[in-house]
Amino acid sequence: MKTFEPLVYAGMDPQVAPMVERIQFLKEKHRAIILAHNYQIGEVQDVADLIGDSLELARYAASTDADVIVFCGVHFMAETAKIMNPSRKVVVPDLKAGCPMSDMITPEEVDRLRLKNPGAVVVTYVNSPASVKAKSDICCTSANAVRIVSSIPPETPVIFIPDQFLGDYVQRETGRKLILFEGFCPTHMRIMASDIDRARTENPDALVIAHPECQPDVAIRADVVASTSRMASAVRDSAARQVVVGTEIGMIHRLRKENPTKEFIPACSTCDCANMKVNSLEKILWSLEDLAPEITLPEDVIRGARKALDRMIELS
Ligand code: 13P
Ligand code: SF4
């Protein structure tokens, strides 16, 4: 997890500096913090108090004593922050920042899967609605999915939802057969095995990193398959001077900032999550001015989802 001091620095774009100053003023006034996912646009990452992957952001949201959390990511991540720390006000810059993979699964689908597979444990990727988490036994993120599934006795069947490709990666890593759902990330789907092959031919010494949401024929070609923050540490620890990045291209902002002498080559330049990109400095400012739009959830959903998330945190 990377923490920054949000600063109006010398040389900052004069159009942007007053906005950042106002954001800082409002943050202090409301005792607010700004959390941002690794895929956010550069300007948003640069004003955040903390950037990270889903697991790090959930953990930080759980432990913060700030009164207000401005969550810059997609809707399920902000919901998770609310579930982990319900007494805080959680606001988002834009309520329309959803996640198409998360929208592929419903609570009714969980009921159907349970009926079809009695006795199975339901492991739910955090990229899911709170109402689905509330019907699950345990959650996971891309950073801990292998560990979570490995913690379940081998004779117990596991229903893994909603990402079939993360599920497939967990199957390969654990040697277990999972009951998979057909969900997927439309952004990571855009990366093709041929993109990796071409990038390797053009950059034979490069380190190739990929997210486990990628299709299996992409993931098996990568040197490192990891969550977004683990990608950042793998790049830092590697001697490679070139890195082929098999994930959402917003990731490259952080990688460049932390590794100014390395070259980053997107595996696919259209691997761009439109939802992650709807947040902006202006919208952060408005969310702090109005303390809205706010994330609210029914009590019973918070209680149910919290159980599944707490089990995940205990095992992480
Ligand atoms: P991470 O938890 O690895 O940051 O992934 C979140 C995500 O939505 C990837 O598409
Ligand atoms: Fe959802 Fe994919 Fe965007 Fe991640 S990159 S938020 S999984 S659509």
CSV table of C-alpha atoms and ligand atoms in Angstrom, one decimal:
chain,number,residue,atom,x,y,z
A,1,MET,CA,0.0,0.0,0.0
A,2,LYS,CA,1.4,3.4,-0.9
A,3,THR,CA,0.6,6.5,1.1
A,4,PHE,CA,1.1,10.0,-0.2
A,5,GLU,CA,1.1,13.5,1.3
A,6,PRO,CA,-1.3,15.3,-1.1
A,7,LEU,CA,0.6,18.5,-1.8
A,8,VAL,CA,0.2,21.5,-4.0
A,9,TYR,CA,3.7,21.3,-5.4
A,10,ALA,CA,5.8,23.8,-7.2
A,11,GLY,CA,5.2,23.5,-10.9
A,12,MET,CA,1.7,22.0,-10.5
A,13,ASP,CA,-0.7,23.0,-13.3
A,14,PRO,CA,-2.0,26.4,-12.3
A,15,GLN,CA,-5.5,25.3,-13.3
A,16,VAL,CA,-5.4,22.4,-10.9
A,17,ALA,CA,-3.6,24.0,-7.9
A,18,PRO,CA,-6.6,26.0,-6.6
A,19,MET,CA,-8.8,22.9,-6.8
A,20,VAL,CA,-6.2,20.8,-4.9
A,21,GLU,CA,-6.0,23.5,-2.3
A,22,ARG,CA,-9.7,23.6,-1.9
A,23,ILE,CA,-9.8,19.7,-1.6
A,24,GLN,CA,-7.2,19.9,1.1
A,25,PHE,CA,-9.1,22.6,3.0
A,26,LEU,CA,-12.4,20.5,2.8
A,27,LYS,CA,-10.6,17.4,3.9
A,28,GLU,CA,-9.4,19.0,7.0
A,29,LYS,CA,-12.7,20.7,7.7
A,30,HIS,CA,-14.6,17.4,7.4
A,31,ARG,CA,-11.9,15.1,8.8
A,32,ALA,CA,-12.0,13.3,5.5
A,33,ILE,CA,-9.5,10.9,3.8
A,34,ILE,CA,-9.3,10.1,0.1
A,35,LEU,CA,-8.7,6.5,-0.8
A,36,ALA,CA,-8.0,5.6,-4.5
A,37,HIS,CA,-7.6,2.4,-6.4
A,38,ASN,CA,-4.5,1.8,-8.4
A,39,TYR,CA,-6.5,2.2,-11.7
A,40,GLN,CA,-7.6,5.8,-11.0
A,41,ILE,CA,-6.5,8.5,-13.3
A,42,GLY,CA,-3.2,10.1,-12.4
A,43,GLU,CA,-4.6,13.4,-11.0
A,44,VAL,CA,-6.9,11.4,-8.7
A,45,GLN,CA,-4.1,9.1,-7.5
A,46,ASP,CA,-1.9,12.2,-6.8
A,47,VAL,CA,-4.4,13.8,-4.4
A,48,ALA,CA,-5.2,10.5,-2.6
A,49,ASP,CA,-4.1,9.9,1.0
A,50,LEU,CA,-3.6,6.3,0.1
A,51,ILE,CA,-3.7,4.2,-3.1
A,52,GLY,CA,-3.9,0.4,-3.2
A,53,ASP,CA,-5.5,-2.8,-4.3
A,54,SER,CA,-9.0,-3.9,-3.2
A,55,LEU,CA,-7.6,-5.8,-0.1
A,56,GLU,CA,-5.5,-2.9,1.1
A,57,LEU,CA,-8.3,-0.3,0.6
A,58,ALA,CA,-10.7,-2.5,2.5
A,59,ARG,CA,-8.3,-3.0,5.4
A,60,TYR,CA,-7.5,0.7,5.5
A,61,ALA,CA,-11.2,1.7,5.4
A,62,ALA,CA,-11.8,-0.7,8.4
A,63,SER,CA,-9.2,0.9,10.5
A,64,THR,CA,-9.5,4.6,9.7
A,65,ASP,CA,-10.8,7.1,12.3
A,66,ALA,CA,-11.6,9.7,9.7
A,67,ASP,CA,-15.2,10.9,9.8
A,68,VAL,CA,-15.6,10.8,6.0
A,69,ILE,CA,-14.1,8.4,3.4
A,70,VAL,CA,-14.0,9.7,-0.2
A,71,PHE,CA,-13.7,6.5,-2.1
A,72,CYS,CA,-12.3,6.8,-5.6
A,73,GLY,CA,-12.7,3.5,-7.3
A,74,VAL,CA,-15.8,1.6,-8.4
A,75,HIS,CA,-19.1,1.1,-6.5
A,76,PHE,CA,-18.4,-2.4,-5.0
A,77,MET,CA,-15.2,-1.0,-3.4
A,78,ALA,CA,-17.0,1.9,-1.8
A,79,GLU,CA,-19.7,-0.5,-0.6
A,80,THR,CA,-16.9,-2.6,1.0
A,81,ALA,CA,-15.5,0.4,2.8
A,82,LYS,CA,-19.0,1.2,4.2
A,83,ILE,CA,-19.5,-2.4,5.3
A,84,MET,CA,-16.0,-2.5,7.0
A,85,ASN,CA,-16.7,0.8,8.8
A,86,PRO,CA,-20.4,1.6,8.8
A,87,SER,CA,-20.2,4.4,11.3
A,88,ARG,CA,-18.2,6.5,8.8
A,89,LYS,CA,-19.8,8.5,6.0
A,90,VAL,CA,-18.6,7.0,2.7
A,91,VAL,CA,-19.0,9.3,-0.4
A,92,VAL,CA,-18.0,8.7,-4.0
A,93,PRO,CA,-17.1,11.2,-6.7
A,94,ASP,CA,-19.5,9.6,-9.1
A,95,LEU,CA,-22.2,7.0,-8.3
A,96,LYS,CA,-22.2,5.8,-11.9
A,97,ALA,CA,-18.7,4.2,-11.5
A,98,GLY,CA,-19.9,0.6,-11.4
A,99,CYS,CA,-18.2,-2.7,-12.3
A,100,PRO,CA,-19.7,-4.8,-15.1
A,101,MET,CA,-18.3,-8.0,-13.6
A,102,SER,CA,-19.9,-7.2,-10.3
A,103,ASP,CA,-23.3,-6.6,-12.1
A,104,MET,CA,-23.1,-10.2,-13.6
A,105,ILE,CA,-24.0,-11.9,-10.3
A,106,THR,CA,-27.2,-11.6,-8.2
A,107,PRO,CA,-28.4,-12.9,-4.8
A,108,GLU,CA,-30.9,-15.1,-6.7
A,109,GLU,CA,-28.1,-16.7,-8.6
A,110,VAL,CA,-26.3,-17.5,-5.3
A,111,ASP,CA,-29.5,-19.2,-4.1
A,112,ARG,CA,-29.7,-21.2,-7.4
A,113,LEU,CA,-26.1,-22.3,-7.1
A,114,ARG,CA,-26.5,-23.4,-3.5
A,115,LEU,CA,-29.6,-25.4,-4.3
A,116,LYS,CA,-27.7,-27.2,-7.1
A,117,ASN,CA,-24.6,-27.8,-5.0
A,118,PRO,CA,-25.8,-28.7,-1.4
A,119,GLY,CA,-23.0,-28.5,1.2
A,120,ALA,CA,-20.8,-26.3,-1.0
A,121,VAL,CA,-19.0,-23.2,0.5
A,122,VAL,CA,-19.6,-20.0,-1.5
A,123,VAL,CA,-16.4,-18.0,-2.0
A,124,THR,CA,-17.2,-14.6,-3.5
A,125,TYR,CA,-14.7,-12.3,-5.2
A,126,VAL,CA,-15.1,-8.8,-3.7
A,127,ASN,CA,-16.0,-7.6,-7.2
A,128,SER,CA,-19.6,-8.3,-6.4
A,129,PRO,CA,-22.6,-6.4,-5.0
A,130,ALA,CA,-23.0,-6.2,-1.2
A,131,SER,CA,-26.3,-8.2,-1.5
A,132,VAL,CA,-24.3,-11.1,-3.0
A,133,LYS,CA,-21.6,-10.9,-0.3
A,134,ALA,CA,-24.3,-11.1,2.3
A,135,LYS,CA,-25.4,-14.5,0.9
A,136,SER,CA,-21.8,-15.8,0.8
A,137,ASP,CA,-19.7,-17.7,3.2
A,138,ILE,CA,-16.4,-15.9,2.6
A,139,CYS,CA,-15.0,-13.2,0.4
A,140,CYS,CA,-11.7,-13.0,-1.4
A,141,THR,CA,-9.7,-10.5,-3.5
A,142,SER,CA,-7.2,-11.2,-6.2
A,143,ALA,CA,-4.5,-10.9,-3.5
A,144,ASN,CA,-5.8,-13.7,-1.3
A,145,ALA,CA,-8.0,-15.9,-3.4
A,146,VAL,CA,-5.6,-18.8,-3.5
A,147,ARG,CA,-5.1,-18.6,0.3
A,148,ILE,CA,-8.8,-18.4,1.0
A,149,VAL,CA,-9.7,-21.4,-1.2
A,150,SER,CA,-6.8,-23.4,0.3
A,151,SER,CA,-8.2,-22.8,3.8
A,152,ILE,CA,-11.3,-24.8,2.9
A,153,PRO,CA,-11.1,-28.6,3.6
A,154,PRO,CA,-10.3,-30.4,0.3
A,155,GLU,CA,-13.4,-32.6,0.5
A,156,THR,CA,-15.7,-29.6,0.7
A,157,PRO,CA,-17.0,-28.4,-2.7
A,158,VAL,CA,-16.4,-24.7,-3.4
A,159,ILE,CA,-18.6,-22.4,-5.5
A,160,PHE,CA,-16.4,-19.6,-6.7
A,161,ILE,CA,-18.2,-16.4,-8.0
A,162,PRO,CA,-18.4,-14.3,-10.1
A,163,ASP,CA,-15.0,-14.3,-12.0
A,164,GLN,CA,-14.4,-17.5,-14.0
A,165,PHE,CA,-10.9,-16.4,-14.9
A,166,LEU,CA,-9.8,-15.7,-11.3
A,167,GLY,CA,-11.4,-19.0,-10.4
A,168,ASP,CA,-9.5,-20.7,-13.2
A,169,TYR,CA,-6.3,-19.2,-11.9
A,170,VAL,CA,-7.1,-20.4,-8.3
A,171,GLN,CA,-7.8,-23.9,-9.8
A,172,ARG,CA,-4.4,-24.0,-11.4
A,173,GLU,CA,-2.6,-22.7,-8.2
A,174,THR,CA,-4.4,-25.0,-5.8
A,175,GLY,CA,-5.0,-28.1,-8.0
A,176,ARG,CA,-8.6,-28.0,-6.8
A,177,LYS,CA,-11.7,-28.2,-9.0
A,178,LEU,CA,-14.1,-25.3,-8.3
A,179,ILE,CA,-17.7,-24.8,-9.3
A,180,LEU,CA,-17.3,-21.7,-11.5
A,181,PHE,CA,-19.8,-19.0,-12.6
A,182,GLU,CA,-19.4,-17.5,-16.1
A,183,GLY,CA,-18.6,-13.9,-14.9
A,184,PHE,CA,-15.6,-12.0,-16.3
A,185,CYS,CA,-14.1,-8.6,-16.6
A,186,PRO,CA,-14.8,-7.1,-20.0
A,187,THR,CA,-11.7,-4.8,-19.6
A,188,HIS,CA,-9.2,-7.6,-19.0
A,189,MET,CA,-10.9,-9.7,-21.7
A,190,ARG,CA,-9.4,-7.4,-24.2
A,191,ILE,CA,-5.9,-8.6,-23.6
A,192,MET,CA,-5.1,-11.5,-26.0
A,193,ALA,CA,-2.5,-14.2,-25.8
A,194,SER,CA,-1.2,-12.8,-29.1
A,195,ASP,CA,-0.6,-9.4,-27.4
A,196,ILE,CA,1.7,-11.1,-24.9
A,197,ASP,CA,3.5,-13.1,-27.6
A,198,ARG,CA,4.1,-9.9,-29.7
A,199,ALA,CA,5.2,-7.9,-26.6
A,200,ARG,CA,7.7,-10.7,-25.7
A,201,THR,CA,9.1,-10.9,-29.2
A,202,GLU,CA,9.6,-7.1,-29.3
A,203,ASN,CA,10.9,-6.9,-25.7
A,204,PRO,CA,12.7,-10.2,-25.0
A,205,ASP,CA,14.1,-9.1,-21.7
A,206,ALA,CA,11.0,-7.6,-20.3
A,207,LEU,CA,9.2,-8.7,-17.1
A,208,VAL,CA,5.6,-9.7,-18.1
A,209,ILE,CA,3.0,-9.0,-15.4
A,210,ALA,CA,-0.7,-9.9,-15.6
A,211,HIS,CA,-3.8,-9.7,-13.4
A,212,PRO,CA,-5.6,-13.0,-12.6
A,213,GLU,CA,-8.8,-11.5,-14.2
A,214,CYS,CA,-7.0,-12.0,-17.6
A,215,GLN,CA,-8.0,-15.0,-19.7
A,216,PRO,CA,-6.1,-18.2,-18.8
A,217,ASP,CA,-4.1,-18.2,-22.1
A,218,VAL,CA,-2.8,-14.7,-21.1
A,219,ALA,CA,-2.2,-15.5,-17.4
A,220,ILE,CA,-0.2,-18.6,-18.2
A,221,ARG,CA,2.1,-16.6,-20.4
A,222,ALA,CA,3.0,-14.0,-17.7
A,223,ASP,CA,6.0,-14.1,-15.4
A,224,VAL,CA,4.0,-12.7,-12.5
A,225,VAL,CA,0.2,-13.0,-12.0
A,226,ALA,CA,-0.8,-10.8,-9.1
A,227,SER,CA,-3.2,-8.2,-7.6
A,228,THR,CA,-2.5,-4.6,-8.6
A,229,SER,CA,-0.4,-3.8,-5.5
A,230,ARG,CA,1.5,-7.0,-5.7
A,231,MET,CA,2.3,-6.1,-9.3
A,232,ALA,CA,3.8,-2.9,-8.0
A,233,SER,CA,6.1,-4.8,-5.5
A,234,ALA,CA,7.1,-7.3,-8.2
A,235,VAL,CA,8.2,-4.5,-10.5
A,236,ARG,CA,10.1,-2.8,-7.7
A,237,ASP,CA,11.9,-6.0,-6.8
A,238,SER,CA,12.7,-7.0,-10.4
A,239,ALA,CA,16.0,-6.0,-12.1
A,240,ALA,CA,14.2,-5.9,-15.5
A,241,ARG,CA,14.3,-2.5,-17.1
A,242,GLN,CA,11.2,-3.1,-19.2
A,243,VAL,CA,7.9,-4.3,-18.0
A,244,VAL,CA,4.9,-5.5,-20.1
A,245,VAL,CA,1.8,-4.6,-18.2
A,246,GLY,CA,-1.1,-7.0,-18.6
A,247,THR,CA,-3.8,-5.1,-16.7
A,248,GLU,CA,-5.8,-1.9,-16.8
A,249,ILE,CA,-3.6,0.9,-18.2
A,250,GLY,CA,-4.3,3.2,-15.2
A,251,MET,CA,-1.8,1.0,-13.3
A,252,ILE,CA,1.0,2.4,-15.3
A,253,HIS,CA,0.8,5.9,-13.6
A,254,ARG,CA,1.8,4.4,-10.2
A,255,LEU,CA,4.4,2.1,-11.8
A,256,ARG,CA,6.1,5.0,-13.6
A,257,LYS,CA,6.1,7.2,-10.5
A,258,GLU,CA,7.7,4.5,-8.4
A,259,ASN,CA,10.2,3.3,-11.1
A,260,PRO,CA,11.2,6.4,-13.1
A,261,THR,CA,14.0,4.6,-14.9
A,262,LYS,CA,12.0,1.7,-16.1
A,263,GLU,CA,9.9,1.5,-19.3
A,264,PHE,CA,6.3,0.3,-19.2
A,265,ILE,CA,4.6,-1.2,-22.2
A,266,PRO,CA,0.9,-1.9,-22.0
A,267,ALA,CA,0.1,-5.4,-23.2
A,268,CYS,CA,-3.0,-3.9,-24.8
A,269,SER,CA,-3.5,-0.2,-25.1
A,270,THR,CA,-7.3,-0.5,-25.0
A,271,CYS,CA,-7.4,-2.3,-21.7
A,272,ASP,CA,-9.0,0.7,-20.2
A,273,CYS,CA,-11.9,0.5,-17.6
A,274,ALA,CA,-14.3,3.3,-18.4
A,275,ASN,CA,-15.9,3.0,-14.9
A,276,MET,CA,-12.6,3.6,-13.2
A,277,LYS,CA,-12.0,6.7,-15.3
A,278,VAL,CA,-15.3,8.6,-14.5
A,279,ASN,CA,-13.8,10.0,-11.3
A,280,SER,CA,-12.0,13.4,-11.6
A,281,LEU,CA,-10.6,16.1,-9.4
A,282,GLU,CA,-13.7,18.2,-10.0
A,283,LYS,CA,-16.0,15.4,-8.8
A,284,ILE,CA,-13.8,14.8,-5.7
A,285,LEU,CA,-14.1,18.5,-4.9
A,286,TRP,CA,-18.0,18.4,-5.3
A,287,SER,CA,-18.2,15.2,-3.2
A,288,LEU,CA,-16.3,17.0,-0.4
A,289,GLU,CA,-18.4,20.2,-0.8
A,290,ASP,CA,-21.7,18.4,-0.6
A,291,LEU,CA,-20.6,15.2,1.3
A,292,ALA,CA,-22.5,13.4,-1.4
A,293,PRO,CA,-23.3,11.1,-3.1
A,294,GLU,CA,-23.2,8.9,-0.1
A,295,ILE,CA,-23.1,5.1,0.0
A,296,THR,CA,-25.9,3.6,2.1
A,297,LEU,CA,-26.8,0.0,2.6
A,298,PRO,CA,-29.6,-1.8,4.6
A,299,GLU,CA,-28.5,-3.0,8.1
A,300,ASP,CA,-29.1,-6.7,7.3
A,301,VAL,CA,-27.0,-6.5,4.1
A,302,ILE,CA,-24.2,-4.8,6.1
A,303,ARG,CA,-24.4,-7.5,8.8
A,304,GLY,CA,-24.3,-10.5,6.3
A,305,ALA,CA,-21.6,-9.1,4.1
A,306,ARG,CA,-19.5,-8.1,7.1
A,307,LYS,CA,-19.4,-11.7,8.2
A,308,ALA,CA,-18.0,-12.9,4.8
A,309,LEU,CA,-15.5,-10.0,4.7
A,310,ASP,CA,-14.4,-10.6,8.3
A,311,ARG,CA,-13.7,-14.2,7.5
A,312,MET,CA,-11.6,-13.1,4.6
A,313,ILE,CA,-9.6,-10.6,6.7
A,314,GLU,CA,-9.0,-13.2,9.4
A,315,LEU,CA,-7.4,-15.5,6.9
A,316,SER,CA,-5.4,-12.8,5.0
B,1,13P,P1,-7.1,-5.5,-7.3
B,1,13P,O1,-7.7,-6.0,-6.1
B,1,13P,O2,-6.0,-6.5,-7.8
B,1,13P,O3,-6.6,-4.1,-7.3
B,1,13P,O4,-8.1,-5.6,-8.5
B,1,13P,C1,-9.4,-5.0,-8.5
B,1,13P,C2,-10.0,-4.9,-9.9
B,1,13P,O5,-11.1,-4.5,-10.0
B,1,13P,C3,-9.2,-5.5,-11.0
B,1,13P,O6,-9.9,-5.3,-12.2
B,2,SF4,FE1,-14.6,-4.3,-12.9
B,2,SF4,FE2,-12.8,-5.0,-14.7
B,2,SF4,FE3,-13.2,-2.4,-14.2
B,2,SF4,FE4,-11.9,-4.1,-12.4
B,2,SF4,S1,-11.2,-3.4,-14.4
B,2,SF4,S2,-13.5,-2.5,-12.0
B,2,SF4,S3,-13.1,-5.9,-12.7
B,2,SF4,S4,-14.7,-3.8,-15.1
